[in-house]
PDB file of C-alpha atoms in Angstrom:
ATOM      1  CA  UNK T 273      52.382  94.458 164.179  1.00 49.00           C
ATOM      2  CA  UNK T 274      53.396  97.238 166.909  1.00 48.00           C
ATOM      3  CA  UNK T 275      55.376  95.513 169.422  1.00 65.00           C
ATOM      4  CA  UNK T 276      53.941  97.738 172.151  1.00 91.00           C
ATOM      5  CA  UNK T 277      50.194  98.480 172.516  1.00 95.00           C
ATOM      6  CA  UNK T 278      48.194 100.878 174.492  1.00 95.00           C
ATOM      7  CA  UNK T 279      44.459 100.349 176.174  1.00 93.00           C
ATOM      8  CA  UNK T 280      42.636 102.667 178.631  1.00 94.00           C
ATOM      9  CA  UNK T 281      40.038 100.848 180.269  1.00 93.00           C
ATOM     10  CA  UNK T 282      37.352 101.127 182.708  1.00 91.00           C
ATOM     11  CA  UNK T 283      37.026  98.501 185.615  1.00 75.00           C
ATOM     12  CA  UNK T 284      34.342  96.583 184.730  1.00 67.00           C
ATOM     13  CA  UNK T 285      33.884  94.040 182.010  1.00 65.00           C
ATOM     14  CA  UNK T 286      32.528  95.066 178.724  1.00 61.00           C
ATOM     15  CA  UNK T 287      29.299  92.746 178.646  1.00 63.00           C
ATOM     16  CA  UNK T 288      30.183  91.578 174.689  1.00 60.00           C
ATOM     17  CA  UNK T 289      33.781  90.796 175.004  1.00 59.00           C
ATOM     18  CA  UNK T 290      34.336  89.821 178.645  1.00 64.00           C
ATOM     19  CA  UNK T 291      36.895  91.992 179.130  1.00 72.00           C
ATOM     20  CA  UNK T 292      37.586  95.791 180.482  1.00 81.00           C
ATOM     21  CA  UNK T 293      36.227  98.090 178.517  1.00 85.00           C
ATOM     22  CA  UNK T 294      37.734 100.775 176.803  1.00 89.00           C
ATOM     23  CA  UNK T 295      36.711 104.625 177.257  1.00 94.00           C
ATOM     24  CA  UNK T 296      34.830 105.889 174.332  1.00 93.00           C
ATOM     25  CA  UNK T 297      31.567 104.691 175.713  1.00 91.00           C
ATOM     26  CA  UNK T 298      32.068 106.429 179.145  1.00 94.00           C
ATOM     27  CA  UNK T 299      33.139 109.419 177.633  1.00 97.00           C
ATOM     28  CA  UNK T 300      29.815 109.533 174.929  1.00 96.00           C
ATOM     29  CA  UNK T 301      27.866 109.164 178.054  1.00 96.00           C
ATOM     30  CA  UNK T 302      29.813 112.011 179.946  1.00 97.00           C
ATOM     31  CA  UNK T 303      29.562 113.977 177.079  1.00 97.00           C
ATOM     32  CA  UNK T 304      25.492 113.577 176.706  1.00 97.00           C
ATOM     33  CA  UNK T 305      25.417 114.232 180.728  1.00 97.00           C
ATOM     34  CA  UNK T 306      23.513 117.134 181.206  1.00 96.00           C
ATOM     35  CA  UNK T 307      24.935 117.419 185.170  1.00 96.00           C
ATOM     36  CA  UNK T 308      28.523 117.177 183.327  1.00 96.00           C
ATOM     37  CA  UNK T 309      29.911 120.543 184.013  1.00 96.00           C
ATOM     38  CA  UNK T 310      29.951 122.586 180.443  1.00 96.00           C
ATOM     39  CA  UNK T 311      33.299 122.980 180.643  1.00 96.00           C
ATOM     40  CA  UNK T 312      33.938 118.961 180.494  1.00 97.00           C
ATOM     41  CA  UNK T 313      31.411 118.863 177.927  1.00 97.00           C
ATOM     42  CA  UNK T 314      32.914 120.879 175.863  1.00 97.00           C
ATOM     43  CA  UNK T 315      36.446 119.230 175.905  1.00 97.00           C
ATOM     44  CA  UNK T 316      34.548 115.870 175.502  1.00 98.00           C
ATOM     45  CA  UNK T 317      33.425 117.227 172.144  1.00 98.00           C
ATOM     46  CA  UNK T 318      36.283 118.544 171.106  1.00 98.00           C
ATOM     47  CA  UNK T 319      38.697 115.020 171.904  1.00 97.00           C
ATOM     48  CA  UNK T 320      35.544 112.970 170.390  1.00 97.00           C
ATOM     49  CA  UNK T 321      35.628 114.561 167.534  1.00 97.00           C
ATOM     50  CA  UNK T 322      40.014 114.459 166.995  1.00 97.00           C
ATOM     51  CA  UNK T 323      39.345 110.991 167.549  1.00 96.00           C
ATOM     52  CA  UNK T 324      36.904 110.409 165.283  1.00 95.00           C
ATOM     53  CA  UNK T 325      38.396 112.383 162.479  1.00 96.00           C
ATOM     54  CA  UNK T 326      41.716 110.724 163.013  1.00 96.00           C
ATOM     55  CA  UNK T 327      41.370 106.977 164.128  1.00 93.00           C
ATOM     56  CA  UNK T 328      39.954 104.893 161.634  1.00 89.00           C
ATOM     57  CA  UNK T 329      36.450 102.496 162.529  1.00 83.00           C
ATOM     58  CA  UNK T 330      37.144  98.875 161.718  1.00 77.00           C
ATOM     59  CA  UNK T 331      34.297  97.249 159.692  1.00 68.00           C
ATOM     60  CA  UNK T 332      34.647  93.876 162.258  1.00 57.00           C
ATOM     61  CA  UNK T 333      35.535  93.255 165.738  1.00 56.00           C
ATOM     62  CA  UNK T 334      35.473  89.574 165.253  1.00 60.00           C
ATOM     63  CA  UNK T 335      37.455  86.727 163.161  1.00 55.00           C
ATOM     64  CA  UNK T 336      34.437  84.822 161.634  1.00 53.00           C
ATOM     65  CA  UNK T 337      34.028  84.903 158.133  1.00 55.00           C
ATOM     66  CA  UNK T 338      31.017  82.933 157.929  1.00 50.00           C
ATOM     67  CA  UNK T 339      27.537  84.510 156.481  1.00 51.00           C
ATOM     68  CA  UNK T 340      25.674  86.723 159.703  1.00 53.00           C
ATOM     69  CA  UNK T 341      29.360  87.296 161.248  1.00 47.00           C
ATOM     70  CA  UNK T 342      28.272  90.706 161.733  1.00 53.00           C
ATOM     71  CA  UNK T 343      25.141  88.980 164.102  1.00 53.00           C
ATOM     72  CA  UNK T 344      27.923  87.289 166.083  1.00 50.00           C
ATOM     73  CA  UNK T 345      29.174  88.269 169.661  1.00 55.00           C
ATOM     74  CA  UNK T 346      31.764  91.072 169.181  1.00 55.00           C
ATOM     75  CA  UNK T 347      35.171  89.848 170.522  1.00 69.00           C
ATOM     76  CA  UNK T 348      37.606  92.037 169.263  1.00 79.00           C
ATOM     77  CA  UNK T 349      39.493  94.699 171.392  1.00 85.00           C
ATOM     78  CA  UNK T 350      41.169  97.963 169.899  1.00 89.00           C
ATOM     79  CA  UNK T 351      44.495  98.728 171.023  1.00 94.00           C
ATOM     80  CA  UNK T 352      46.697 101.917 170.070  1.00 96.00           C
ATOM     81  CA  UNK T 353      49.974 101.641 169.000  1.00 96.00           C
ATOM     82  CA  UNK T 354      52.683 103.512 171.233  1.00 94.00           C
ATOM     83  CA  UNK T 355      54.032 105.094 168.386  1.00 95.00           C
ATOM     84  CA  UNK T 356      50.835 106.866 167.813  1.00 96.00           C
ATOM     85  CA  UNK T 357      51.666 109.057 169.630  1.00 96.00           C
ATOM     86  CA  UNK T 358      49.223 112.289 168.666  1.00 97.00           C
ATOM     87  CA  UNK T 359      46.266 109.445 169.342  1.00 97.00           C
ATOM     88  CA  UNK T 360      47.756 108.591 172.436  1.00 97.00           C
ATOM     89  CA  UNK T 361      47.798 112.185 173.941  1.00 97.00           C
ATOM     90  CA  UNK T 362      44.204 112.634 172.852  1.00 97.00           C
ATOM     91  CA  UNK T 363      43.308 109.479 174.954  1.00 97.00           C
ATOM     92  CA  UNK T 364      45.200 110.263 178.020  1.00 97.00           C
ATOM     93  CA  UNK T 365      43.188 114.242 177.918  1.00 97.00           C
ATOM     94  CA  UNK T 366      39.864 112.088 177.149  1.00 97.00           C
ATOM     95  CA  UNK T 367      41.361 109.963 180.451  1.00 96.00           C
ATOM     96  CA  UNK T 368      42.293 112.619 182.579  1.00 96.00           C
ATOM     97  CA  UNK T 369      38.473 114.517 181.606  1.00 97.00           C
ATOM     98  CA  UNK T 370      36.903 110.936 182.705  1.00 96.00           C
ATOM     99  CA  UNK T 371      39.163 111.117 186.114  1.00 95.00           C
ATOM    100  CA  UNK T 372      38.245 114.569 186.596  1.00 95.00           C
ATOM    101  CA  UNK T 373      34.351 113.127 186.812  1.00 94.00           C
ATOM    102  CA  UNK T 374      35.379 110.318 188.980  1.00 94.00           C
ATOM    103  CA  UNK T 375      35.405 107.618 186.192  1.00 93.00           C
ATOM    104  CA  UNK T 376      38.509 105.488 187.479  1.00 93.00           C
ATOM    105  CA  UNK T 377      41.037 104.708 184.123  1.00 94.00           C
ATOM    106  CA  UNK T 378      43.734 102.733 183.760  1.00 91.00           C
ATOM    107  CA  UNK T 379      46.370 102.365 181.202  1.00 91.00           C
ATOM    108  CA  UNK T 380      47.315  98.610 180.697  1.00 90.00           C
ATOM    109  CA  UNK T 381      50.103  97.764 177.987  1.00 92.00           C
ATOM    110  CA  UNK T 382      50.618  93.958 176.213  1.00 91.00           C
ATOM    111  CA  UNK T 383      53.209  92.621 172.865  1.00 91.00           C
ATOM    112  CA  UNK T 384      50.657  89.765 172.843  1.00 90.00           C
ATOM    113  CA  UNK T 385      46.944  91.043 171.762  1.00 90.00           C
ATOM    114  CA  UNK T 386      45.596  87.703 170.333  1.00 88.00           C
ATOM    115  CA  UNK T 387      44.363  87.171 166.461  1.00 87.00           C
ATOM    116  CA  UNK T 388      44.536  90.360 164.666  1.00 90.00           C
ATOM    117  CA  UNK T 389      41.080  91.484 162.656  1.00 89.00           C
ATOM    118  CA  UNK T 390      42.541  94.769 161.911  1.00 89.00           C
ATOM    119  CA  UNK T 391      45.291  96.867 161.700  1.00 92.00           C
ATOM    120  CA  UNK T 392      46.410 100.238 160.137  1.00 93.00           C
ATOM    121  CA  UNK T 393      49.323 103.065 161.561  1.00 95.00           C
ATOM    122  CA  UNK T 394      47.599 103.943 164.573  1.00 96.00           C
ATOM    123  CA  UNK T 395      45.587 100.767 166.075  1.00 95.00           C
ATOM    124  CA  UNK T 396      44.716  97.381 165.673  1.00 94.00           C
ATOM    125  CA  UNK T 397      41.441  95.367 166.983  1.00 90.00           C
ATOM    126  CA  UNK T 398      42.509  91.556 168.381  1.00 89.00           C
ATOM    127  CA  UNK T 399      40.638  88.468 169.400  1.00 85.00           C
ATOM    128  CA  UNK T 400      42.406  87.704 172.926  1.00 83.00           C
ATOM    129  CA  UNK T 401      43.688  83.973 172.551  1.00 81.00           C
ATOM    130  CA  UNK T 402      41.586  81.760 174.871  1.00 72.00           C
ATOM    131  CA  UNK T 403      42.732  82.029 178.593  1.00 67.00           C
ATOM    132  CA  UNK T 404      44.238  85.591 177.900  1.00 60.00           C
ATOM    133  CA  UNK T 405      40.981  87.851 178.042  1.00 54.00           C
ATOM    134  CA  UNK T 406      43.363  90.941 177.034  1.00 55.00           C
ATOM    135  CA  UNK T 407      46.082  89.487 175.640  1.00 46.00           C
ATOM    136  CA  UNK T 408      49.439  89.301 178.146  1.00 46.00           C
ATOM    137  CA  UNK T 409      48.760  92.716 180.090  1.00 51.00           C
ATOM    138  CA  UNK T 410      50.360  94.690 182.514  1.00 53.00           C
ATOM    139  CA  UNK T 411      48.978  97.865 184.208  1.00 53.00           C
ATOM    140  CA  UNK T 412      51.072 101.002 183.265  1.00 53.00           C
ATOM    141  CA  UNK T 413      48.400 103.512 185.071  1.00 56.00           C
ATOM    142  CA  UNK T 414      46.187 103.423 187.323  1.00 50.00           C
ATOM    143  CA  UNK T 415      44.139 106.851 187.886  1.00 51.00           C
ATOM    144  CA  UNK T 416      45.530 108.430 184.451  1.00 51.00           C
TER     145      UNK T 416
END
């Protein structure tokens, strides 16, 4: 596991995990904006669709292996590596395009995720251990 791992997050609580959540939604919703400038929509696309060419979409965001586990509240969290570095430069232009809007991002940093689900070069997606909603954190950036 990457000793060092990257999350931009919005400030409000994902309503699933509990925790901050993470960017992709806000920018899918930017992107579909119609009163998003064209400019910013276009860059949206473009950076959406790096991403999703180039970072991998885990089959399970939680630890259970029971029958219906995909029916069960999602509690894992994606973190990038730091030496991912090509996927983290496409998330801090997707950051600065969500600042640019007025969608406040910060950049928070932990060695301590929780249970890993899922891991490959870039990323991995972690169950926080109970009483660490995101894993031990510190903010790096605040208003990428």
């Amino acid at each position: 596991m990457a000793s060092d791992l990257l999350r931009f997050i919005l400030r409000q609580p994902h309503p699933d995990t509990g925790v901050a959540e993470g960017i992709f939604g806000a920018a899918y919703r930017l992107r579909d904006d119609p009163t998003t400038s064209e400019q910013d929509r276009a860059e949206l696309r473009v950076l959406l669709s790096w991403l999703e060419a180039n970072l991998a979409v885990p089959r399970r965001f939680n630890r259970s292996t029971s029958k219906g586990y995909y029916r069960r509240r999602t509690a894992g969290v994606s973190w990038l590596k730091s030496t991912a570095s090509e996927h983290v430069a496409q998330m801090r232009e997707l950051a600065a395009v969500l600042e640019r809007s007025g969608i406040q991002v910060s950049q928070i940093r932990t060695d301590r995720p929780g249970y890993v689900i899922f891991e490959d070069d870039h990323q991995l997606v972690a169950e926080p251990f109970r009483g660490e909603p995101e894993g031990r954190k510190k903010t790096i950036k605040s208003g990428l």
